[in-house]
Coordinates of C-alpha atoms and ligand atoms in Angstrom, one line a residue:
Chain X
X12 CA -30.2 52.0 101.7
X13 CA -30.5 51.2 98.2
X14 CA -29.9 47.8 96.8
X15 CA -26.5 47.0 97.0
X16 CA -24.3 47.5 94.3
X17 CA -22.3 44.7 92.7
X18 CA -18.7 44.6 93.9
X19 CA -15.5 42.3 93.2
X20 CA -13.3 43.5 96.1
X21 CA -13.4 44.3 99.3
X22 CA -14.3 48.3 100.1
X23 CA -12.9 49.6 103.4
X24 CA -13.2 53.2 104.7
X25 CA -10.1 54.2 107.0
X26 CA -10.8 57.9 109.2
X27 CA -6.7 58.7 109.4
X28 CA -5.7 61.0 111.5
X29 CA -3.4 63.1 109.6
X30 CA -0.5 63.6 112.3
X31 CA 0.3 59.8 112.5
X32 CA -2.2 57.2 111.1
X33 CA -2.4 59.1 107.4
X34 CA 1.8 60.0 107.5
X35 CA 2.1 56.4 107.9
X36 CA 0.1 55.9 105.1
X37 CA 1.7 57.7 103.4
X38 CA 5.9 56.3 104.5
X39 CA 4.1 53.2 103.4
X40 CA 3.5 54.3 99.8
X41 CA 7.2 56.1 99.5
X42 CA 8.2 52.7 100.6
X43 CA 7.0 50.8 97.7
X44 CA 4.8 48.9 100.6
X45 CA 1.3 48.1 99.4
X46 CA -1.7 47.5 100.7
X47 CA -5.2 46.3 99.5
X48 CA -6.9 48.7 96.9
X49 CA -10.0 48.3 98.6
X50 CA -8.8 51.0 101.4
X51 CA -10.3 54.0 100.8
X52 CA -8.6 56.8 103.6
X53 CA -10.3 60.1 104.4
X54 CA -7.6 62.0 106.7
X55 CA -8.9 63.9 109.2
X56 CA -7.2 66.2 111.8
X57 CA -7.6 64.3 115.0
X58 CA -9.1 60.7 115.7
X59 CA -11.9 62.1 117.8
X60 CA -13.0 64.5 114.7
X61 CA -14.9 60.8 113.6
X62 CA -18.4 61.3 114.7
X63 CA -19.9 57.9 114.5
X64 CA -22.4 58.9 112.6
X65 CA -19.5 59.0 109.7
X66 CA -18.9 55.3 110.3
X67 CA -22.8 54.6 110.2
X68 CA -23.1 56.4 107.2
X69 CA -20.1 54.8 105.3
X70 CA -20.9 50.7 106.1
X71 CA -24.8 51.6 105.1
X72 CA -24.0 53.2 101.9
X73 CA -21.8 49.9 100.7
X74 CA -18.4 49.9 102.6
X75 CA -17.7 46.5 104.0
X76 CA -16.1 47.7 107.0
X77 CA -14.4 50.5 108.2
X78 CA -11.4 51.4 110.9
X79 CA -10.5 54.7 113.0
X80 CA -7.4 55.4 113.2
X81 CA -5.2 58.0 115.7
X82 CA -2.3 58.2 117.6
X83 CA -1.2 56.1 120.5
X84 CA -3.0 57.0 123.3
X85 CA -0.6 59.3 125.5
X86 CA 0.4 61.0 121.9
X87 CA -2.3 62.8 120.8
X88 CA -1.2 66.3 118.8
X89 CA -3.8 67.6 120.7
X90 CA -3.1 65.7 124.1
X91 CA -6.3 64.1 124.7
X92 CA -8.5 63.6 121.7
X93 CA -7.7 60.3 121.2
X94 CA -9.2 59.2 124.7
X95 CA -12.0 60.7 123.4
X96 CA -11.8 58.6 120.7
X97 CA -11.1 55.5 122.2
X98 CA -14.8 55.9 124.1
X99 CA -16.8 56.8 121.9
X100 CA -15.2 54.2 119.2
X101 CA -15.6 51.2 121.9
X102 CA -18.8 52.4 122.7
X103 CA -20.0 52.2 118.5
X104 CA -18.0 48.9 118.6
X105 CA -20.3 47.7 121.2
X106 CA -23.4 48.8 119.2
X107 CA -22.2 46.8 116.1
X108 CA -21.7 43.6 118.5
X109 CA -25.5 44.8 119.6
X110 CA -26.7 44.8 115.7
X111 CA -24.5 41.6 115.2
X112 CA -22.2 42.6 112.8
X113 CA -18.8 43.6 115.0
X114 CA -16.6 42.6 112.3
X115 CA -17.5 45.5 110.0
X116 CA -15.9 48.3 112.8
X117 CA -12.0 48.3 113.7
X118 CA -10.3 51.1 116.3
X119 CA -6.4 51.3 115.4
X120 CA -3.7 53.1 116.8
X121 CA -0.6 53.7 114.5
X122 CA 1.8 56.3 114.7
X123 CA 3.8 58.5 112.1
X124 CA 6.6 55.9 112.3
X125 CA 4.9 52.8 111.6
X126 CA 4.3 51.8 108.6
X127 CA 4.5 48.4 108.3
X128 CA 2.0 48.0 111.6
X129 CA -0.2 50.1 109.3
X130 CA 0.0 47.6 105.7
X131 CA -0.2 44.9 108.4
X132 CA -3.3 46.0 110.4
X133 CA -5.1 47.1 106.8
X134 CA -4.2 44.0 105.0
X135 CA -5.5 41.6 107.9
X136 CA -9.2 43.1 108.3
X137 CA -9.3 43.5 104.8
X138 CA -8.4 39.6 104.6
X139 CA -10.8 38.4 107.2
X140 CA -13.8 40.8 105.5
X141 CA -13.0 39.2 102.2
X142 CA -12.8 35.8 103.7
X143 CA -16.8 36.7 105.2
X144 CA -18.0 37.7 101.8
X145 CA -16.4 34.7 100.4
X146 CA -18.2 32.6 102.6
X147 CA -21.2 34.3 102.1
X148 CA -21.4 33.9 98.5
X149 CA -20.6 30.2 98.6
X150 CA -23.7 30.2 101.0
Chain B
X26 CA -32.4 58.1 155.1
X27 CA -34.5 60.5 156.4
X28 CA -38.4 62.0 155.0
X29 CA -41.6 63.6 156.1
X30 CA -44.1 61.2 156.3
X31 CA -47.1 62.9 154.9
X32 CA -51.1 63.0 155.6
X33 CA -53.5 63.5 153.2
X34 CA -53.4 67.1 151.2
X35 CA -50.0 67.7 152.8
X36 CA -48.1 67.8 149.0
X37 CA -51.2 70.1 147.5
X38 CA -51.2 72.7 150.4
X39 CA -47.0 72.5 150.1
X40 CA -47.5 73.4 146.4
X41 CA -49.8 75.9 146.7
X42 CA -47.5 77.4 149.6
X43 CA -45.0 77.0 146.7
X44 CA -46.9 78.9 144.2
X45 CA -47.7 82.1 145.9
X46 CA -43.9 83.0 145.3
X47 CA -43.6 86.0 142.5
X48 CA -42.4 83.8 139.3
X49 CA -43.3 80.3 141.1
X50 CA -44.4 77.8 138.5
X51 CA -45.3 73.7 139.2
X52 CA -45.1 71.5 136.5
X53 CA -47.2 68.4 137.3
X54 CA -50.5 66.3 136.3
X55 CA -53.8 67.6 136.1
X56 CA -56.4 65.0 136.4
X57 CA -59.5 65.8 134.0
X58 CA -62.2 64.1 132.8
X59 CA -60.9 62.2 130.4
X60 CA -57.9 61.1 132.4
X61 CA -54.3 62.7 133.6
X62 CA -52.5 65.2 131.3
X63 CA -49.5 67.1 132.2
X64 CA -49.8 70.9 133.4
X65 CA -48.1 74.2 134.5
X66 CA -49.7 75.6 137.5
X67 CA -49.3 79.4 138.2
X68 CA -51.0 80.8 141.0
X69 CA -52.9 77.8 142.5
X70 CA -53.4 74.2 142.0
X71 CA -56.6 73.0 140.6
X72 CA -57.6 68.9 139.7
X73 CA -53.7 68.1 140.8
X74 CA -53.0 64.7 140.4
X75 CA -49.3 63.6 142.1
X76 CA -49.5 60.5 140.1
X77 CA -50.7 60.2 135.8
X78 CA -51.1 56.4 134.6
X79 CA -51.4 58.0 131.2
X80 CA -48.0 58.3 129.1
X81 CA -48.2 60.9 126.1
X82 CA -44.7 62.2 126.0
X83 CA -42.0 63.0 128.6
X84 CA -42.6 66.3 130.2
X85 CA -38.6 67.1 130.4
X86 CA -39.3 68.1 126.6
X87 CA -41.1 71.2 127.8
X88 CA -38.0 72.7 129.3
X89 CA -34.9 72.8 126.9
X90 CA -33.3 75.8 126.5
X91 CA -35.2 77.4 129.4
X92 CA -32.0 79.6 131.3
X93 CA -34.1 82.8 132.6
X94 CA -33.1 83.1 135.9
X95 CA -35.3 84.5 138.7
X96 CA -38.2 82.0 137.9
X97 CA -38.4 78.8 140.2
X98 CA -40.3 75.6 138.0
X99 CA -41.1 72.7 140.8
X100 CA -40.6 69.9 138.7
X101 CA -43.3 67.3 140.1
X102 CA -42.7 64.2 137.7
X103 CA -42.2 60.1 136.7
X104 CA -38.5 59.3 137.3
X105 CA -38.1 59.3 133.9
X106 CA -38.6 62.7 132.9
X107 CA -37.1 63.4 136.2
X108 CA -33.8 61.8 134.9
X109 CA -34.5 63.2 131.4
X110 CA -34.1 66.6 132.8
X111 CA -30.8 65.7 134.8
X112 CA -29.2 64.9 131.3
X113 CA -30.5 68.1 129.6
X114 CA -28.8 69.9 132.9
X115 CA -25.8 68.2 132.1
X116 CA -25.6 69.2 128.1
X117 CA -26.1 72.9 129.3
X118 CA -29.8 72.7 127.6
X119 CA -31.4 74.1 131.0
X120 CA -30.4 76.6 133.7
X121 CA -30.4 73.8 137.1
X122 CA -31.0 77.3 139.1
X123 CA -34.3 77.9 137.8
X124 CA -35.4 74.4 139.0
X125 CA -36.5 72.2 141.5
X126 CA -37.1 68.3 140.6
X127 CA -39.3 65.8 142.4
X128 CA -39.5 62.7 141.1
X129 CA -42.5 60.4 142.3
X130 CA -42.5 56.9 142.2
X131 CA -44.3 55.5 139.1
X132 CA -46.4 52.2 139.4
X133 CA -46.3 52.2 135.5
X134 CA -48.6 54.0 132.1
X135 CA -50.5 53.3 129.6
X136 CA -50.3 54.8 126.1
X137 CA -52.2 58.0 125.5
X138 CA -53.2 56.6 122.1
X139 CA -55.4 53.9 124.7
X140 CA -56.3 56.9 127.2
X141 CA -59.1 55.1 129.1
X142 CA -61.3 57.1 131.7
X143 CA -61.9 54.2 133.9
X144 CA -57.5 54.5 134.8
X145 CA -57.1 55.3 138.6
X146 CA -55.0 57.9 139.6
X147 CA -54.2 56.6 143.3
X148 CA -51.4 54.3 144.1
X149 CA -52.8 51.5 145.3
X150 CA -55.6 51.3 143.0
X151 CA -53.0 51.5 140.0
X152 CA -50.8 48.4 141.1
X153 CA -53.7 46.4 141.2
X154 CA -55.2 47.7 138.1
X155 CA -52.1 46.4 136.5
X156 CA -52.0 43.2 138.2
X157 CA -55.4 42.8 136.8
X158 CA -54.7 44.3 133.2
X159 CA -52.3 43.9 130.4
X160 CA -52.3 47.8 129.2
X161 CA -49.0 48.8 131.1
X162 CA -46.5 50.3 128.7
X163 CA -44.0 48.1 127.2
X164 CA -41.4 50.9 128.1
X165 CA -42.3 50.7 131.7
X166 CA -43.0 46.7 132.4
X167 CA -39.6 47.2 131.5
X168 CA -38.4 50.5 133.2
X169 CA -35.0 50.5 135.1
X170 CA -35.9 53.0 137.9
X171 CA -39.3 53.5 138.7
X172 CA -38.1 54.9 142.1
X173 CA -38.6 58.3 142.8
X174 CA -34.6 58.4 144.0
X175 CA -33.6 61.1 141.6
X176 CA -33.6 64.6 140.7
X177 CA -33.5 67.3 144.2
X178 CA -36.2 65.2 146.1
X179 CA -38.3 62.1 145.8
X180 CA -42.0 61.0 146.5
X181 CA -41.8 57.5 148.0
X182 CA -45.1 55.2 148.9
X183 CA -44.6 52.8 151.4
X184 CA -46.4 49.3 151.7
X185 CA -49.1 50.6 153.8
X186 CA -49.6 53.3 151.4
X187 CA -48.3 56.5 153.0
X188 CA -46.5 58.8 151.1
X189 CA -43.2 60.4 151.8
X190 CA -41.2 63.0 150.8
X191 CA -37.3 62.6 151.1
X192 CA -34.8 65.1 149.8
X193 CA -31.7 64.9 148.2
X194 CA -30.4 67.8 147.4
X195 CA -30.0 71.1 149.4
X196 CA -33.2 72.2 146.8
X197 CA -35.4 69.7 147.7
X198 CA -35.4 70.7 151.0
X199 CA -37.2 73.3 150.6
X200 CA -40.3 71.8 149.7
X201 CA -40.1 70.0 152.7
X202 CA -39.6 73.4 154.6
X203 CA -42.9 74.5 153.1
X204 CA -44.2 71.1 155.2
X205 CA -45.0 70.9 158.8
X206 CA -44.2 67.9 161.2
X207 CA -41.3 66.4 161.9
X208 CA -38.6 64.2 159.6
X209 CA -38.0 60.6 160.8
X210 CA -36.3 57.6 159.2
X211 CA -37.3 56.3 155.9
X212 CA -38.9 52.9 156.0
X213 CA -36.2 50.6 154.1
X214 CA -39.0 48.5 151.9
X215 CA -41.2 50.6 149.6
X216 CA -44.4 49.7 147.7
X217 CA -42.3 50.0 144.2
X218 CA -38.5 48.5 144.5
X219 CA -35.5 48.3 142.6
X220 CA -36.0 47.1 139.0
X221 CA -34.6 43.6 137.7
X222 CA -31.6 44.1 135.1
X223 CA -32.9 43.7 131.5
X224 CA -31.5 41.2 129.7
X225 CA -28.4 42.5 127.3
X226 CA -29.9 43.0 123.8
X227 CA -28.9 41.5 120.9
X228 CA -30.3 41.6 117.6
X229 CA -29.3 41.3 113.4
X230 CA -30.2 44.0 110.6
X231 CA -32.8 41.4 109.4
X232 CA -34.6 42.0 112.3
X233 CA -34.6 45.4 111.8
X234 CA -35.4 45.7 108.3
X235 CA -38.7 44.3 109.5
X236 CA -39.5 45.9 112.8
X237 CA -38.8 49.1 110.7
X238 CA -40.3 48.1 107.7
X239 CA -43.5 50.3 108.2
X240 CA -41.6 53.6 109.1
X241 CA -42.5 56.5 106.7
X242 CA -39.4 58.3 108.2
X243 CA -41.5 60.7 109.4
X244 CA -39.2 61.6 112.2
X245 CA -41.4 62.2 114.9
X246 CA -39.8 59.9 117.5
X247 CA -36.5 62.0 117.0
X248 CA -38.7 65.0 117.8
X249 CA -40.5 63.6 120.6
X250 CA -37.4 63.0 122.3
X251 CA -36.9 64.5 125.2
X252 CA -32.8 64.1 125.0
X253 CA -32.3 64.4 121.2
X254 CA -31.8 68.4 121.4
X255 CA -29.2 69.8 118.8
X256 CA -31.2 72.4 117.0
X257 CA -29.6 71.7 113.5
X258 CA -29.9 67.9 113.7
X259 CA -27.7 66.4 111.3
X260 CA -30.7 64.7 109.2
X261 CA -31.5 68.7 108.3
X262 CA -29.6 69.2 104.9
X263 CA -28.5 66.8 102.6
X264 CA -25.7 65.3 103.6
X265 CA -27.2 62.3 105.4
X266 CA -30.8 61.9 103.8
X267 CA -31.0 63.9 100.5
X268 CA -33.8 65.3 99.3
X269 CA -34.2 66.9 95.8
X270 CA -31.4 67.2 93.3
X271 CA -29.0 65.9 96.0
X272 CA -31.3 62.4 95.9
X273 CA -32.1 62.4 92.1
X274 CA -28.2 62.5 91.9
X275 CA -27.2 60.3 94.2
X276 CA -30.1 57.8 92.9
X277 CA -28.1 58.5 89.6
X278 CA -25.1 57.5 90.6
X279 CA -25.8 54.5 92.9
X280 CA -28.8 52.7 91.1
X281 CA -32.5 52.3 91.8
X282 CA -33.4 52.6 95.2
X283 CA -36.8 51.7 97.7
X284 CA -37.8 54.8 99.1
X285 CA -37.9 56.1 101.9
X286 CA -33.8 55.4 102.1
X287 CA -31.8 56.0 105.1
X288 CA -33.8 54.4 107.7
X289 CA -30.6 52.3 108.9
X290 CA -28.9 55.4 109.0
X291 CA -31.8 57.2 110.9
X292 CA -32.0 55.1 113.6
X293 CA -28.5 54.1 114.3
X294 CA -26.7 56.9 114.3
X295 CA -29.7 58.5 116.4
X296 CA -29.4 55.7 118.7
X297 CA -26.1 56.0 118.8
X298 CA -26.1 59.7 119.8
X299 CA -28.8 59.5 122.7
X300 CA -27.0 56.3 123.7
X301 CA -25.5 57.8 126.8
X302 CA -28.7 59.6 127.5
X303 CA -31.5 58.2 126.6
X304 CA -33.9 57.0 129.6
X305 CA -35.8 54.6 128.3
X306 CA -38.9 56.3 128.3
X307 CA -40.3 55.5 125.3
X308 CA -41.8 58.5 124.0
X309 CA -40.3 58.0 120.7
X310 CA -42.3 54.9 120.5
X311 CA -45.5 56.7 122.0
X312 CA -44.9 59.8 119.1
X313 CA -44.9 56.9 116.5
X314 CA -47.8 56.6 114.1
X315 CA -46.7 53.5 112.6
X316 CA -46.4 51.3 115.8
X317 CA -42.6 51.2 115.3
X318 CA -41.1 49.2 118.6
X319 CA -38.6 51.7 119.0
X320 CA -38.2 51.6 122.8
X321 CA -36.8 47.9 122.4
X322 CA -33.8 49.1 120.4
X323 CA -33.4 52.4 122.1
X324 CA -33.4 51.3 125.5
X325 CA -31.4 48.0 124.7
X326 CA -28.6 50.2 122.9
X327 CA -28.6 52.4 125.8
X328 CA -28.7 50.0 128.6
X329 CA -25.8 48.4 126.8
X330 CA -23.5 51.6 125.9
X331 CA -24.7 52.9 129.0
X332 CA -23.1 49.9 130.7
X333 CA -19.6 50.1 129.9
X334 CA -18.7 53.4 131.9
X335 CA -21.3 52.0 134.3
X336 CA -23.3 55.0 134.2
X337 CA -27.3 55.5 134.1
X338 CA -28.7 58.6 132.7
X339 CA -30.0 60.7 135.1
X340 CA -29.0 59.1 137.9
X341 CA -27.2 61.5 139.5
X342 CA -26.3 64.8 138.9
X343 CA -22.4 64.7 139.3
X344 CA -21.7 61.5 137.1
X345 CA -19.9 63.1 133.6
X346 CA -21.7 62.5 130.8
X347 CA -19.2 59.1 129.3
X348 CA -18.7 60.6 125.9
X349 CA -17.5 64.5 127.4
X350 CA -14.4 62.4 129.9
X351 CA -12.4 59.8 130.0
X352 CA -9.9 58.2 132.5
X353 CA -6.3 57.4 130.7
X354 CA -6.0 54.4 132.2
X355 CA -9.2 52.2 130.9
X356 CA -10.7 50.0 128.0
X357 CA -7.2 48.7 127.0
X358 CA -8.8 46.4 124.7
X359 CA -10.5 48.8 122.7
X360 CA -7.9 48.2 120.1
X361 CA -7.8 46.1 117.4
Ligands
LIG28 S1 -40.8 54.5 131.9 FE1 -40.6 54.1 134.1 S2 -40.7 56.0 135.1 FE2 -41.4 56.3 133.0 S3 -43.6 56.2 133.1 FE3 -42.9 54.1 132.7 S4 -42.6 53.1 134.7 FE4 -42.8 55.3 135.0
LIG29 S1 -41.9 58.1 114.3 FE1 -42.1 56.0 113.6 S2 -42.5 56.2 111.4 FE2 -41.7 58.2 112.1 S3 -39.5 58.1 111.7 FE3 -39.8 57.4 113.8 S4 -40.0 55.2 113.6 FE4 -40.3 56.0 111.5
LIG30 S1 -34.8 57.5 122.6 FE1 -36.9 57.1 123.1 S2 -36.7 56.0 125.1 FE2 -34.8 57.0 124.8 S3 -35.0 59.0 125.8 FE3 -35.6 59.3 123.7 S4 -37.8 59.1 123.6 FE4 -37.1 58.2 125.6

């Protein structure tokens, strides 16, 4: 990658699945909820369309971390994508922990309905990411 | 477990039995003077070798996309091109029909890059020549099945050094049919034996950035990949590595950057999608002209990923791919 480019904040990628993950995005917003301005979403039409190749891609050019997001698994739009989902995420999750850097990859499951579990699950692993690079930077 | 114990020239007059069948091809080693090289025999065998000490790339490469039925390819291989060709079965990259795989136990290679005409091609000779010699193959001082257990039938060498041949499939009976003699029980302790568990692997990107500080990107260990089959790889384009305007643009908006880019993005992502397949051959590393030690990360990924669903590529031709199933009820903390 190239050299790194300067950054304040905190930059998260989120892969939303449009039928829960991004709607509770977006309840969250019509809420007057917020969340950190860090997270960047890219909706996409089922979990399982995340190749983790996308997720590769987006930490090595400068994202701090990102998440994958779908319906609880059971309530997939399209029945069973998200078990898809959940094995190859785990599996990339288990690569990170391989490359020592687990921390930068998060698998959640949020439905249309919940918005609040969305600002909370955002706002904490943008918290303990910032926390890291704070650390780092003292170092 | 029953197998044809076999006396000398037994496999070679099976084969040639074999060949004399209209469209009857045998895919094996060919022992020339300057060492073993892999070969398709039609009509006849001639300077067949069972066994090649010599590793220049895995032979399962040869056969994607081959689904013409009516031919019959005796595969006669190392387990790892053996297994190799169980996964291409499995992503519908070659017709199973058309085939008939024998793996042979493997006492172990050396590179091609040190091919050596002194290298004995008999099985005995070969264990102690590695005893005796520190040339074997990283990959395979490190291989997880050296076993000729897989594929339609198996080559086994006992410890007295008699060669059997045990099938496992329905196919692989019929090379024994092309035998004479009579089967009888398997001895349970072969020469070559289960393989210790590697250690799990565990490394940082600082350690990569220097193992793969010498790669040129030339992308010739993707190539020589016997599992790494999509014909539009997604390196081709720009979307992933740019080339041209897309990388004088992107260089525009992201800053001076050390060329060749993308090499984290190379590697990981490909190791993440041969992760499930990949057998740890090492014929990546072997196709690398810059001494890259790319078997360490592949195989370590692999063994790792592999792990979780408790599957081993190749083993068998049943298991389901982990990435193509699932089972509702399993890694429950996969969430975060
Ligand atoms: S990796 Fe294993 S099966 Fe393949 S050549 Fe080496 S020892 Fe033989
Ligand atoms: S073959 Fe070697 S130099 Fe070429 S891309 Fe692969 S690791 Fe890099
Ligand atoms: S990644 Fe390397 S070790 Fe794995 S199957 Fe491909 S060539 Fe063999």
């Amino acid at each position: 990658m190239g050299e790194a480019k300067k950054k304040d904040g905190v930059e998260i990628v989120g892969f939303a699945c449009s039928f829960c993950t991004f709607k509770a995005s977006e309840m969250a917003g019509s809420l007057r909820m917020k969340y950190p301005e860090g997270v960047k979403l890219v909706q996409v039409p089922c979990s399982s369309r995340v190749d983790p190749a996308f997720v590769i891609k987006a930490i090595f050019e400068g994202a701090d971390g990102v998440f994958v997001a779908g319906c609880h698994p059971g309530d997939c739009h399209f029945i069973k994508g998200n078990y898809y989902t959940r094995r190859k995420i785990a599996a990339l999750k288990e690569m990170f922990d391989a490359f020592s850097m687990k921390e930068k990859l998060r698998l959640f499951w949020v439905s249309a309905a919940e918005a609040r579990r969305f600002v909370e699950k955002v706002t904490d692993m943008h918290n303990e990411l910032k926390e890291r690079k704070n650390e780092r930077e003292k170092a | 477990m029953k197998g044809r114990k076999l006396k000398k020239g037994d496999i070679e007059s099976a084969l040639n039995e074999f060949l004399k069948g209209d469209q009857h091809l045998v895919l094996g080693f060919e022992k020339g003077e300057n060492g073993v090289s892999p070969k398709i025999f039609k009509g006849s065998l001639d300077h067949y070798s069972l066994l090649n000490p010599v590793f220049g790339a895995n032979a399962a490469l040869y056969l994607r996309r081959l689904f013409s039925k009516g031919c019959q390819v005796m595969l006669m291989l190392r387990p790892c091109e053996i297994r190799a060709y169980v996964e291409l079965q499995k992503l519908t990259q070659i017709e199973r029909e058309d085939i008939i795989a024998v793996s042979i136990d493997c006492p172990g290679t050396i590179s091609s890059k040190d091919k050596k005409g002194d290298v004995p091609t008999e099985a005995d000779q070969l264990t102690d020549y590695f005893k005796s010699s520190d040339s074997m193959r990283w990959a395979c001082s490190v291989c997880g099945e050296r076993r000729g257990v897989v594929g339609d039938a198996g080559v086994r060498i006992d410890r007295n050094g008699n060669f059997w041949v045990i099938p496992y499939t329905e196919k692989g009976e019929t090379l024994l049919a092309r035998m004479e003699g009579e089967s009888e029980e398997v001895p349970a302790e072969m020469l070559i034996g289960e393989s210790k568990k590697a250690d799990k692997f565990q490394v940082d990107m600082e350690t990569f950035d220097k193992d793969f500080e010498k790669c040129t990107m030339c992308m010739n260990c993707r190539d020589m990949c016997p599992v790494c089959y999509c014909i539009d790889c997604v390196f081709h384009g720009d979307e992933y590595i740019p080339k041209g305007d897309a990388l004088i643009n992107k260089i525009l908006r992201s800053g001076s950057t050390k060329m060749p880019q993308g090499k984290e993005l190379f590697h990981l992502i490909r190791m993440y999608h041969v992760s499930q397949t990949c057998v740890g051959c090492g014929a990546c590393e072997e196709a690398c002209p810059q001494g890259i030690p790319l078997t360490k990360y592949f195989k370590g990924i692999s063994e790792r990923l592999q792990g979780m669903f408790a599957y081993m590529s190749g083993r068998s031709f049943d298991e389901a791919i982990p990435y193509l199933t699932f089972l509702e009820d399993e890694l429950k903390d996969a969430e975060d």
